[in-house]
mmCIF file with all atom_site columns, C-alpha atoms in Angstrom:
data_model
loop_
_atom_site.group_PDB
_atom_site.id
_atom_site.type_symbol
_atom_site.label_atom_id
_atom_site.label_alt_id
_atom_site.label_comp_id
_atom_site.label_asym_id
_atom_site.label_entity_id
_atom_site.label_seq_id
_atom_site.pdbx_PDB_ins_code
_atom_site.Cartn_x
_atom_site.Cartn_y
_atom_site.Cartn_z
_atom_site.occupancy
_atom_site.B_iso_or_equiv
_atom_site.pdbx_formal_charge
_atom_site.auth_seq_id
_atom_site.auth_comp_id
_atom_site.auth_asym_id
_atom_site.auth_atom_id
_atom_site.pdbx_PDB_model_num
ATOM 1   C CA . UNK T 1 1   ? -37.853 -117.898 78.701 1.00 0.00 ? 8   UNK T CA 1
ATOM 2   C CA . UNK T 1 2   ? -37.180 -117.189 74.937 1.00 0.00 ? 9   UNK T CA 1
ATOM 3   C CA . UNK T 1 3   ? -37.332 -120.387 72.571 1.00 0.00 ? 10  UNK T CA 1
ATOM 4   C CA . UNK T 1 4   ? -34.412 -121.545 70.295 1.00 0.00 ? 11  UNK T CA 1
ATOM 5   C CA . UNK T 1 5   ? -34.886 -119.795 66.668 1.00 0.00 ? 12  UNK T CA 1
ATOM 6   C CA . UNK T 1 6   ? -36.123 -122.443 64.431 1.00 0.00 ? 13  UNK T CA 1
ATOM 7   C CA . UNK T 1 7   ? -34.098 -121.806 61.388 1.00 0.00 ? 14  UNK T CA 1
ATOM 8   C CA . UNK T 1 8   ? -30.787 -122.129 63.296 1.00 0.00 ? 15  UNK T CA 1
ATOM 9   C CA . UNK T 1 9   ? -31.917 -125.363 64.970 1.00 0.00 ? 16  UNK T CA 1
ATOM 10  C CA . UNK T 1 10  ? -32.697 -126.736 61.380 1.00 0.00 ? 17  UNK T CA 1
ATOM 11  C CA . UNK T 1 11  ? -29.353 -125.933 59.946 1.00 0.00 ? 18  UNK T CA 1
ATOM 12  C CA . UNK T 1 12  ? -27.815 -127.470 63.321 1.00 0.00 ? 19  UNK T CA 1
ATOM 13  C CA . UNK T 1 13  ? -30.244 -130.837 62.979 1.00 0.00 ? 20  UNK T CA 1
ATOM 14  C CA . UNK T 1 14  ? -29.218 -130.994 59.145 1.00 0.00 ? 21  UNK T CA 1
ATOM 15  C CA . UNK T 1 15  ? -25.463 -131.061 60.180 1.00 0.00 ? 22  UNK T CA 1
ATOM 16  C CA . UNK T 1 16  ? -26.202 -133.617 62.686 1.00 0.00 ? 23  UNK T CA 1
ATOM 17  C CA . UNK T 1 17  ? -28.239 -135.507 60.271 1.00 0.00 ? 24  UNK T CA 1
ATOM 18  C CA . UNK T 1 18  ? -25.226 -135.312 57.806 1.00 0.00 ? 25  UNK T CA 1
ATOM 19  C CA . UNK T 1 19  ? -22.561 -136.425 60.122 1.00 0.00 ? 26  UNK T CA 1
ATOM 20  C CA . UNK T 1 20  ? -24.667 -139.745 60.350 1.00 0.00 ? 27  UNK T CA 1
ATOM 21  C CA . UNK T 1 21  ? -25.331 -139.930 56.728 1.00 0.00 ? 28  UNK T CA 1
ATOM 22  C CA . UNK T 1 22  ? -21.403 -139.709 55.761 1.00 0.00 ? 29  UNK T CA 1
ATOM 23  C CA . UNK T 1 23  ? -20.149 -141.778 58.296 1.00 0.00 ? 30  UNK T CA 1
ATOM 24  C CA . UNK T 1 24  ? -22.401 -144.752 59.182 1.00 0.00 ? 31  UNK T CA 1
ATOM 25  C CA . UNK T 1 25  ? -25.738 -144.787 57.561 1.00 0.00 ? 32  UNK T CA 1
ATOM 26  C CA . UNK T 1 26  ? -24.873 -146.150 54.183 1.00 0.00 ? 33  UNK T CA 1
ATOM 27  C CA . UNK T 1 27  ? -28.121 -148.272 53.295 1.00 0.00 ? 34  UNK T CA 1
ATOM 28  C CA . UNK T 1 28  ? -28.321 -151.757 52.496 1.00 0.00 ? 35  UNK T CA 1
ATOM 29  C CA . UNK T 1 29  ? -27.065 -154.581 54.674 1.00 0.00 ? 36  UNK T CA 1
ATOM 30  C CA . UNK T 1 30  ? -28.789 -155.643 58.112 1.00 0.00 ? 37  UNK T CA 1
ATOM 31  C CA . UNK T 1 31  ? -25.751 -154.790 59.989 1.00 0.00 ? 38  UNK T CA 1
ATOM 32  C CA . UNK T 1 32  ? -25.974 -151.338 59.269 1.00 0.00 ? 39  UNK T CA 1
ATOM 33  C CA . UNK T 1 33  ? -29.439 -151.087 60.951 1.00 0.00 ? 40  UNK T CA 1
ATOM 34  C CA . UNK T 1 34  ? -29.821 -148.822 64.059 1.00 0.00 ? 41  UNK T CA 1
ATOM 35  C CA . UNK T 1 35  ? -28.877 -150.647 67.252 1.00 0.00 ? 42  UNK T CA 1
ATOM 36  C CA . UNK T 1 36  ? -29.434 -148.845 70.977 1.00 0.00 ? 43  UNK T CA 1
ATOM 37  C CA . UNK T 1 37  ? -27.883 -149.634 74.165 1.00 0.00 ? 44  UNK T CA 1
ATOM 38  C CA . UNK T 1 38  ? -28.043 -148.443 77.770 1.00 0.00 ? 45  UNK T CA 1
ATOM 39  C CA . UNK T 1 39  ? -24.597 -149.016 79.043 1.00 0.00 ? 46  UNK T CA 1
ATOM 40  C CA . UNK T 1 40  ? -24.587 -150.197 82.449 1.00 0.00 ? 47  UNK T CA 1
ATOM 41  C CA . UNK T 1 41  ? -23.189 -147.831 84.462 1.00 0.00 ? 48  UNK T CA 1
ATOM 42  C CA . UNK T 1 42  ? -25.405 -147.729 87.565 1.00 0.00 ? 49  UNK T CA 1
ATOM 43  C CA . UNK T 1 43  ? -27.448 -144.306 87.060 1.00 0.00 ? 50  UNK T CA 1
ATOM 44  C CA . UNK T 1 44  ? -30.534 -145.380 85.423 1.00 0.00 ? 51  UNK T CA 1
ATOM 45  C CA . UNK T 1 45  ? -31.365 -144.602 81.594 1.00 0.00 ? 52  UNK T CA 1
ATOM 46  C CA . UNK T 1 46  ? -30.717 -140.892 81.908 1.00 0.00 ? 53  UNK T CA 1
ATOM 47  C CA . UNK T 1 47  ? -27.248 -140.933 83.294 1.00 0.00 ? 54  UNK T CA 1
ATOM 48  C CA . UNK T 1 48  ? -27.066 -137.515 85.296 1.00 0.00 ? 55  UNK T CA 1
ATOM 49  C CA . UNK T 1 49  ? -23.348 -137.760 85.268 1.00 0.00 ? 56  UNK T CA 1
ATOM 50  C CA . UNK T 1 50  ? -20.422 -138.161 82.563 1.00 0.00 ? 57  UNK T CA 1
ATOM 51  C CA . UNK T 1 51  ? -19.219 -141.978 82.288 1.00 0.00 ? 58  UNK T CA 1
ATOM 52  C CA . UNK T 1 52  ? -16.550 -143.589 80.497 1.00 0.00 ? 59  UNK T CA 1
ATOM 53  C CA . UNK T 1 53  ? -17.515 -145.996 77.686 1.00 0.00 ? 60  UNK T CA 1
ATOM 54  C CA . UNK T 1 54  ? -15.379 -148.244 75.953 1.00 0.00 ? 61  UNK T CA 1
ATOM 55  C CA . UNK T 1 55  ? -16.166 -149.817 72.188 1.00 0.00 ? 62  UNK T CA 1
ATOM 56  C CA . UNK T 1 56  ? -14.404 -152.943 71.298 1.00 0.00 ? 63  UNK T CA 1
ATOM 57  C CA . UNK T 1 57  ? -15.659 -152.793 67.840 1.00 0.00 ? 64  UNK T CA 1
ATOM 58  C CA . UNK T 1 58  ? -14.816 -149.456 67.399 1.00 0.00 ? 65  UNK T CA 1
ATOM 59  C CA . UNK T 1 59  ? -11.513 -149.579 69.028 1.00 0.00 ? 66  UNK T CA 1
ATOM 60  C CA . UNK T 1 60  ? -11.831 -146.330 71.105 1.00 0.00 ? 67  UNK T CA 1
ATOM 61  C CA . UNK T 1 61  ? -12.739 -145.188 75.002 1.00 0.00 ? 68  UNK T CA 1
ATOM 62  C CA . UNK T 1 62  ? -14.401 -142.082 75.409 1.00 0.00 ? 69  UNK T CA 1
ATOM 63  C CA . UNK T 1 63  ? -16.456 -140.125 78.546 1.00 0.00 ? 70  UNK T CA 1
ATOM 64  C CA . UNK T 1 64  ? -19.666 -139.462 77.362 1.00 0.00 ? 71  UNK T CA 1
ATOM 65  C CA . UNK T 1 65  ? -21.487 -136.184 78.665 1.00 0.00 ? 72  UNK T CA 1
ATOM 66  C CA . UNK T 1 66  ? -24.443 -136.327 81.335 1.00 0.00 ? 73  UNK T CA 1
ATOM 67  C CA . UNK T 1 67  ? -27.525 -137.476 79.845 1.00 0.00 ? 74  UNK T CA 1
ATOM 68  C CA . UNK T 1 68  ? -26.217 -139.597 77.230 1.00 0.00 ? 75  UNK T CA 1
ATOM 69  C CA . UNK T 1 69  ? -27.837 -142.780 78.809 1.00 0.00 ? 76  UNK T CA 1
ATOM 70  C CA . UNK T 1 70  ? -28.754 -144.205 75.519 1.00 0.00 ? 77  UNK T CA 1
ATOM 71  C CA . UNK T 1 71  ? -26.271 -144.440 72.830 1.00 0.00 ? 78  UNK T CA 1
ATOM 72  C CA . UNK T 1 72  ? -27.176 -145.226 69.116 1.00 0.00 ? 79  UNK T CA 1
ATOM 73  C CA . UNK T 1 73  ? -25.102 -147.279 67.330 1.00 0.00 ? 80  UNK T CA 1
ATOM 74  C CA . UNK T 1 74  ? -24.741 -148.202 63.413 1.00 0.00 ? 81  UNK T CA 1
ATOM 75  C CA . UNK T 1 75  ? -22.257 -150.398 61.942 1.00 0.00 ? 82  UNK T CA 1
ATOM 76  C CA . UNK T 1 76  ? -21.392 -151.162 58.326 1.00 0.00 ? 83  UNK T CA 1
ATOM 77  C CA . UNK T 1 77  ? -18.470 -152.670 56.615 1.00 0.00 ? 84  UNK T CA 1
ATOM 78  C CA . UNK T 1 78  ? -18.926 -150.209 53.381 1.00 0.00 ? 85  UNK T CA 1
ATOM 79  C CA . UNK T 1 79  ? -17.278 -146.635 53.751 1.00 0.00 ? 86  UNK T CA 1
ATOM 80  C CA . UNK T 1 80  ? -19.492 -143.827 52.853 1.00 0.00 ? 87  UNK T CA 1
ATOM 81  C CA . UNK T 1 81  ? -16.665 -141.688 52.476 1.00 0.00 ? 88  UNK T CA 1
ATOM 82  C CA . UNK T 1 82  ? -14.733 -143.534 49.961 1.00 0.00 ? 89  UNK T CA 1
ATOM 83  C CA . UNK T 1 83  ? -14.471 -141.774 46.688 1.00 0.00 ? 90  UNK T CA 1
ATOM 84  C CA . UNK T 1 84  ? -11.853 -141.899 43.900 1.00 0.00 ? 91  UNK T CA 1
ATOM 85  C CA . UNK T 1 85  ? -8.704  -143.417 45.205 1.00 0.00 ? 92  UNK T CA 1
ATOM 86  C CA . UNK T 1 86  ? -10.048 -144.532 48.690 1.00 0.00 ? 93  UNK T CA 1
ATOM 87  C CA . UNK T 1 87  ? -10.945 -148.222 49.226 1.00 0.00 ? 94  UNK T CA 1
ATOM 88  C CA . UNK T 1 88  ? -14.724 -149.047 49.854 1.00 0.00 ? 95  UNK T CA 1
ATOM 89  C CA . UNK T 1 89  ? -14.051 -151.658 52.561 1.00 0.00 ? 96  UNK T CA 1
ATOM 90  C CA . UNK T 1 90  ? -13.497 -150.708 55.840 1.00 0.00 ? 97  UNK T CA 1
ATOM 91  C CA . UNK T 1 91  ? -15.079 -151.100 58.946 1.00 0.00 ? 98  UNK T CA 1
ATOM 92  C CA . UNK T 1 92  ? -17.320 -148.413 60.037 1.00 0.00 ? 99  UNK T CA 1
ATOM 93  C CA . UNK T 1 93  ? -19.027 -147.697 63.555 1.00 0.00 ? 100 UNK T CA 1
ATOM 94  C CA . UNK T 1 94  ? -20.993 -144.686 64.612 1.00 0.00 ? 101 UNK T CA 1
ATOM 95  C CA . UNK T 1 95  ? -21.989 -144.076 68.094 1.00 0.00 ? 102 UNK T CA 1
ATOM 96  C CA . UNK T 1 96  ? -23.811 -141.114 68.985 1.00 0.00 ? 103 UNK T CA 1
ATOM 97  C CA . UNK T 1 97  ? -25.944 -139.673 71.883 1.00 0.00 ? 104 UNK T CA 1
ATOM 98  C CA . UNK T 1 98  ? -28.955 -137.124 71.712 1.00 0.00 ? 105 UNK T CA 1
ATOM 99  C CA . UNK T 1 99  ? -28.294 -135.230 75.429 1.00 0.00 ? 106 UNK T CA 1
ATOM 100 C CA . UNK T 1 100 ? -31.063 -135.905 77.578 1.00 0.00 ? 107 UNK T CA 1
ATOM 101 C CA . UNK T 1 101 ? -33.136 -137.235 74.381 1.00 0.00 ? 108 UNK T CA 1
ATOM 102 C CA . UNK T 1 102 ? -33.019 -133.729 72.839 1.00 0.00 ? 109 UNK T CA 1
ATOM 103 C CA . UNK T 1 103 ? -32.420 -133.681 69.375 1.00 0.00 ? 110 UNK T CA 1
ATOM 104 C CA . UNK T 1 104 ? -29.885 -130.655 68.375 1.00 0.00 ? 111 UNK T CA 1
ATOM 105 C CA . UNK T 1 105 ? -27.915 -131.330 71.365 1.00 0.00 ? 112 UNK T CA 1
ATOM 106 C CA . UNK T 1 106 ? -25.497 -134.057 71.541 1.00 0.00 ? 113 UNK T CA 1
ATOM 107 C CA . UNK T 1 107 ? -22.068 -136.035 70.070 1.00 0.00 ? 114 UNK T CA 1
ATOM 108 C CA . UNK T 1 108 ? -20.833 -138.819 68.430 1.00 0.00 ? 115 UNK T CA 1
ATOM 109 C CA . UNK T 1 109 ? -17.976 -140.647 67.605 1.00 0.00 ? 116 UNK T CA 1
ATOM 110 C CA . UNK T 1 110 ? -17.170 -142.423 63.963 1.00 0.00 ? 117 UNK T CA 1
ATOM 111 C CA . UNK T 1 111 ? -14.584 -144.958 63.712 1.00 0.00 ? 118 UNK T CA 1
ATOM 112 C CA . UNK T 1 112 ? -13.322 -145.805 60.183 1.00 0.00 ? 119 UNK T CA 1
ATOM 113 C CA . UNK T 1 113 ? -10.763 -148.804 60.789 1.00 0.00 ? 120 UNK T CA 1
ATOM 114 C CA . UNK T 1 114 ? -8.099  -149.669 58.184 1.00 0.00 ? 121 UNK T CA 1
ATOM 115 C CA . UNK T 1 115 ? -8.821  -147.109 55.848 1.00 0.00 ? 122 UNK T CA 1
ATOM 116 C CA . UNK T 1 116 ? -6.637  -147.621 52.846 1.00 0.00 ? 123 UNK T CA 1
ATOM 117 C CA . UNK T 1 117 ? -6.333  -146.606 48.976 1.00 0.00 ? 124 UNK T CA 1
ATOM 118 C CA . UNK T 1 118 ? -7.329  -148.960 46.198 1.00 0.00 ? 125 UNK T CA 1
ATOM 119 C CA . UNK T 1 119 ? -3.421  -149.572 46.093 1.00 0.00 ? 126 UNK T CA 1
ATOM 120 C CA . UNK T 1 120 ? -3.480  -150.799 49.652 1.00 0.00 ? 127 UNK T CA 1
ATOM 121 C CA . UNK T 1 121 ? -1.685  -147.538 50.902 1.00 0.00 ? 128 UNK T CA 1
ATOM 122 C CA . UNK T 1 122 ? -2.693  -146.485 54.278 1.00 0.00 ? 129 UNK T CA 1
ATOM 123 C CA . UNK T 1 123 ? -4.908  -143.436 54.752 1.00 0.00 ? 130 UNK T CA 1
ATOM 124 C CA . UNK T 1 124 ? -3.014  -140.193 55.207 1.00 0.00 ? 131 UNK T CA 1
ATOM 125 C CA . UNK T 1 125 ? -3.729  -136.672 56.778 1.00 0.00 ? 132 UNK T CA 1
ATOM 126 C CA . UNK T 1 126 ? -5.265  -135.608 53.470 1.00 0.00 ? 133 UNK T CA 1
ATOM 127 C CA . UNK T 1 127 ? -7.987  -137.756 54.051 1.00 0.00 ? 134 UNK T CA 1
ATOM 128 C CA . UNK T 1 128 ? -8.734  -136.805 57.596 1.00 0.00 ? 135 UNK T CA 1
ATOM 129 C CA . UNK T 1 129 ? -9.201  -132.921 56.292 1.00 0.00 ? 136 UNK T CA 1
ATOM 130 C CA . UNK T 1 130 ? -11.332 -134.151 53.349 1.00 0.00 ? 137 UNK T CA 1
ATOM 131 C CA . UNK T 1 131 ? -13.752 -135.984 55.770 1.00 0.00 ? 138 UNK T CA 1
ATOM 132 C CA . UNK T 1 132 ? -14.109 -133.293 58.302 1.00 0.00 ? 139 UNK T CA 1
ATOM 133 C CA . UNK T 1 133 ? -14.416 -130.371 55.560 1.00 0.00 ? 140 UNK T CA 1
ATOM 134 C CA . UNK T 1 134 ? -17.101 -132.655 53.860 1.00 0.00 ? 141 UNK T CA 1
ATOM 135 C CA . UNK T 1 135 ? -19.363 -132.725 56.684 1.00 0.00 ? 142 UNK T CA 1
ATOM 136 C CA . UNK T 1 136 ? -19.153 -128.880 57.122 1.00 0.00 ? 143 UNK T CA 1
ATOM 137 C CA . UNK T 1 137 ? -19.449 -128.185 53.611 1.00 0.00 ? 144 UNK T CA 1
ATOM 138 C CA . UNK T 1 138 ? -22.300 -130.356 52.748 1.00 0.00 ? 145 UNK T CA 1
ATOM 139 C CA . UNK T 1 139 ? -24.216 -129.194 55.722 1.00 0.00 ? 146 UNK T CA 1
ATOM 140 C CA . UNK T 1 140 ? -23.864 -125.346 55.107 1.00 0.00 ? 147 UNK T CA 1
ATOM 141 C CA . UNK T 1 141 ? -22.151 -124.989 58.543 1.00 0.00 ? 148 UNK T CA 1
ATOM 142 C CA . UNK T 1 142 ? -20.272 -121.404 58.744 1.00 0.00 ? 149 UNK T CA 1
ATOM 143 C CA . UNK T 1 143 ? -16.559 -122.013 59.544 1.00 0.00 ? 150 UNK T CA 1
ATOM 144 C CA . UNK T 1 144 ? -15.389 -120.012 62.861 1.00 0.00 ? 151 UNK T CA 1
ATOM 145 C CA . UNK T 1 145 ? -12.291 -121.446 63.098 1.00 0.00 ? 152 UNK T CA 1
ATOM 146 C CA . UNK T 1 146 ? -9.828  -124.605 62.605 1.00 0.00 ? 153 UNK T CA 1
ATOM 147 C CA . UNK T 1 147 ? -6.668  -125.561 64.048 1.00 0.00 ? 154 UNK T CA 1
ATOM 148 C CA . UNK T 1 148 ? -4.243  -128.553 63.625 1.00 0.00 ? 155 UNK T CA 1
ATOM 149 C CA . UNK T 1 149 ? -3.896  -130.549 66.596 1.00 0.00 ? 156 UNK T CA 1
ATOM 150 C CA . UNK T 1 150 ? -1.457  -133.151 68.221 1.00 0.00 ? 157 UNK T CA 1
ATOM 151 C CA . UNK T 1 151 ? -2.455  -135.564 70.907 1.00 0.00 ? 158 UNK T CA 1
ATOM 152 C CA . UNK T 1 152 ? 0.123   -137.891 72.798 1.00 0.00 ? 159 UNK T CA 1
ATOM 153 C CA . UNK T 1 153 ? -1.626  -141.200 73.977 1.00 0.00 ? 160 UNK T CA 1
ATOM 154 C CA . UNK T 1 154 ? -0.577  -144.335 75.952 1.00 0.00 ? 161 UNK T CA 1
ATOM 155 C CA . UNK T 1 155 ? 2.560   -146.238 74.799 1.00 0.00 ? 162 UNK T CA 1
ATOM 156 C CA . UNK T 1 156 ? 4.060   -142.941 73.237 1.00 0.00 ? 163 UNK T CA 1
ATOM 157 C CA . UNK T 1 157 ? 1.484   -142.657 70.263 1.00 0.00 ? 164 UNK T CA 1
ATOM 158 C CA . UNK T 1 158 ? 1.541   -139.496 68.855 1.00 0.00 ? 165 UNK T CA 1
ATOM 159 C CA . UNK T 1 159 ? -1.212  -138.472 66.613 1.00 0.00 ? 166 UNK T CA 1
ATOM 160 C CA . UNK T 1 160 ? -1.942  -135.354 64.527 1.00 0.00 ? 167 UNK T CA 1
ATOM 161 C CA . UNK T 1 161 ? -5.481  -134.092 63.393 1.00 0.00 ? 168 UNK T CA 1
ATOM 162 C CA . UNK T 1 162 ? -7.646  -131.127 62.396 1.00 0.00 ? 169 UNK T CA 1
ATOM 163 C CA . UNK T 1 163 ? -10.552 -129.614 64.566 1.00 0.00 ? 170 UNK T CA 1
ATOM 164 C CA . UNK T 1 164 ? -12.723 -126.914 63.417 1.00 0.00 ? 171 UNK T CA 1
ATOM 165 C CA . UNK T 1 165 ? -15.818 -125.021 64.942 1.00 0.00 ? 172 UNK T CA 1
ATOM 166 C CA . UNK T 1 166 ? -18.606 -123.826 63.179 1.00 0.00 ? 173 UNK T CA 1
ATOM 167 C CA . UNK T 1 167 ? -22.121 -122.170 63.473 1.00 0.00 ? 174 UNK T CA 1
ATOM 168 C CA . UNK T 1 168 ? -25.202 -121.475 61.522 1.00 0.00 ? 175 UNK T CA 1
ATOM 169 C CA . UNK T 1 169 ? -24.770 -118.946 58.563 1.00 0.00 ? 176 UNK T CA 1
ATOM 170 C CA . UNK T 1 170 ? -26.311 -116.580 61.175 1.00 0.00 ? 177 UNK T CA 1
ATOM 171 C CA . UNK T 1 171 ? -24.067 -117.512 63.866 1.00 0.00 ? 178 UNK T CA 1
ATOM 172 C CA . UNK T 1 172 ? -26.597 -119.026 65.959 1.00 0.00 ? 179 UNK T CA 1
ATOM 173 C CA . UNK T 1 173 ? -26.006 -122.893 67.470 1.00 0.00 ? 180 UNK T CA 1
ATOM 174 C CA . UNK T 1 174 ? -22.433 -124.426 67.855 1.00 0.00 ? 181 UNK T CA 1
ATOM 175 C CA . UNK T 1 175 ? -20.944 -127.319 66.104 1.00 0.00 ? 182 UNK T CA 1
ATOM 176 C CA . UNK T 1 176 ? -17.529 -128.794 66.670 1.00 0.00 ? 183 UNK T CA 1
ATOM 177 C CA . UNK T 1 177 ? -15.565 -131.761 64.628 1.00 0.00 ? 184 UNK T CA 1
ATOM 178 C CA . UNK T 1 178 ? -12.207 -133.325 65.459 1.00 0.00 ? 185 UNK T CA 1
ATOM 179 C CA . UNK T 1 179 ? -10.476 -135.676 62.910 1.00 0.00 ? 186 UNK T CA 1
ATOM 180 C CA . UNK T 1 180 ? -7.957  -137.670 64.144 1.00 0.00 ? 187 UNK T CA 1
ATOM 181 C CA . UNK T 1 181 ? -5.698  -140.446 62.197 1.00 0.00 ? 188 UNK T CA 1
ATOM 182 C CA . UNK T 1 182 ? -4.199  -143.104 64.167 1.00 0.00 ? 189 UNK T CA 1
ATOM 183 C CA . UNK T 1 183 ? -2.050  -145.507 62.295 1.00 0.00 ? 190 UNK T CA 1
ATOM 184 C CA . UNK T 1 184 ? -4.524  -146.657 59.594 1.00 0.00 ? 191 UNK T CA 1
ATOM 185 C CA . UNK T 1 185 ? -7.664  -145.495 61.111 1.00 0.00 ? 192 UNK T CA 1
ATOM 186 C CA . UNK T 1 186 ? -9.811  -142.366 61.123 1.00 0.00 ? 193 UNK T CA 1
ATOM 187 C CA . UNK T 1 187 ? -11.914 -141.206 64.044 1.00 0.00 ? 194 UNK T CA 1
ATOM 188 C CA . UNK T 1 188 ? -13.977 -138.108 63.799 1.00 0.00 ? 195 UNK T CA 1
ATOM 189 C CA . UNK T 1 189 ? -15.480 -136.633 66.969 1.00 0.00 ? 196 UNK T CA 1
ATOM 190 C CA . UNK T 1 190 ? -18.447 -134.455 66.433 1.00 0.00 ? 197 UNK T CA 1
ATOM 191 C CA . UNK T 1 191 ? -20.322 -132.274 68.754 1.00 0.00 ? 198 UNK T CA 1
ATOM 192 C CA . UNK T 1 192 ? -23.433 -130.018 68.487 1.00 0.00 ? 199 UNK T CA 1
ATOM 193 C CA . UNK T 1 193 ? -25.783 -127.762 70.531 1.00 0.00 ? 200 UNK T CA 1
ATOM 194 C CA . UNK T 1 194 ? -28.788 -125.731 68.766 1.00 0.00 ? 201 UNK T CA 1
ATOM 195 C CA . UNK T 1 195 ? -28.810 -123.356 71.784 1.00 0.00 ? 202 UNK T CA 1
ATOM 196 C CA . UNK T 1 196 ? -24.849 -122.568 71.537 1.00 0.00 ? 203 UNK T CA 1
ATOM 197 C CA . UNK T 1 197 ? -23.920 -124.596 74.686 1.00 0.00 ? 204 UNK T CA 1
ATOM 198 C CA . UNK T 1 198 ? -21.059 -126.691 73.219 1.00 0.00 ? 205 UNK T CA 1
ATOM 199 C CA . UNK T 1 199 ? -17.665 -124.924 73.093 1.00 0.00 ? 206 UNK T CA 1
ATOM 200 C CA . UNK T 1 200 ? -17.227 -123.920 76.710 1.00 0.00 ? 207 UNK T CA 1
ATOM 201 C CA . UNK T 1 201 ? -19.113 -126.553 78.172 1.00 0.00 ? 208 UNK T CA 1
ATOM 202 C CA . UNK T 1 202 ? -16.614 -128.947 80.582 1.00 0.00 ? 209 UNK T CA 1
ATOM 203 C CA . UNK T 1 203 ? -18.606 -132.077 79.942 1.00 0.00 ? 210 UNK T CA 1
ATOM 204 C CA . UNK T 1 204 ? -18.000 -131.834 75.959 1.00 0.00 ? 211 UNK T CA 1
ATOM 205 C CA . UNK T 1 205 ? -14.726 -130.683 76.448 1.00 0.00 ? 212 UNK T CA 1
ATOM 206 C CA . UNK T 1 206 ? -13.998 -133.728 78.309 1.00 0.00 ? 213 UNK T CA 1
ATOM 207 C CA . UNK T 1 207 ? -15.623 -135.811 75.526 1.00 0.00 ? 214 UNK T CA 1
ATOM 208 C CA . UNK T 1 208 ? -12.988 -134.609 72.922 1.00 0.00 ? 215 UNK T CA 1
ATOM 209 C CA . UNK T 1 209 ? -9.879  -134.412 75.342 1.00 0.00 ? 216 UNK T CA 1
ATOM 210 C CA . UNK T 1 210 ? -10.203 -137.517 76.882 1.00 0.00 ? 217 UNK T CA 1
ATOM 211 C CA . UNK T 1 211 ? -10.899 -139.628 73.977 1.00 0.00 ? 218 UNK T CA 1
ATOM 212 C CA . UNK T 1 212 ? -8.453  -142.224 73.496 1.00 0.00 ? 219 UNK T CA 1
ATOM 213 C CA . UNK T 1 213 ? -8.080  -144.771 70.469 1.00 0.00 ? 220 UNK T CA 1
ATOM 214 C CA . UNK T 1 214 ? -6.832  -148.397 71.263 1.00 0.00 ? 221 UNK T CA 1
ATOM 215 C CA . UNK T 1 215 ? -3.095  -148.527 70.709 1.00 0.00 ? 222 UNK T CA 1
ATOM 216 C CA . UNK T 1 216 ? -2.124  -152.068 71.149 1.00 0.00 ? 223 UNK T CA 1
#
């Protein structure tokens, strides 16, 4: 049995840390502190099977992969992505999971709600593209491919976004980011695997493809 090369693992872990830093770990107020939760889905702390989860605060529903029994939640009313013309005050919630408690394997959802510029205009597609690319570029992740996506949700809501797939610089590990614009809200879904078991993993495909924003 061979071990995972240390450099690619550090690269993927750096990308994971960056996702958290750029989306929900703005320093300062107490409401930005880490909160852990074990959703009551009747399968113990590890959760040996995927399960459905709804976040009222972040206004989304998602199916977490197996091994995501403990969720890490951070919330802050400051938007770490904000710069230039973007407003600084929105609700940001970041929910993440280290699969089976292993760093380098996991996924997260970041909800930035009511994103507007300083003139009060709602966020547009360019904001989504900027946020997705910022995560990858700052982490030094090698882009493998990217594509525009279209999703249709209940009540006829049609959403467009961008998703990208990347690796460490030498091609090891896998990283997957999807950005969606829903009305004035931006959702960033991220998945990472230092061992490279992500893009073709059915549970992570479900995590991305069965994500639903609240559409009321």
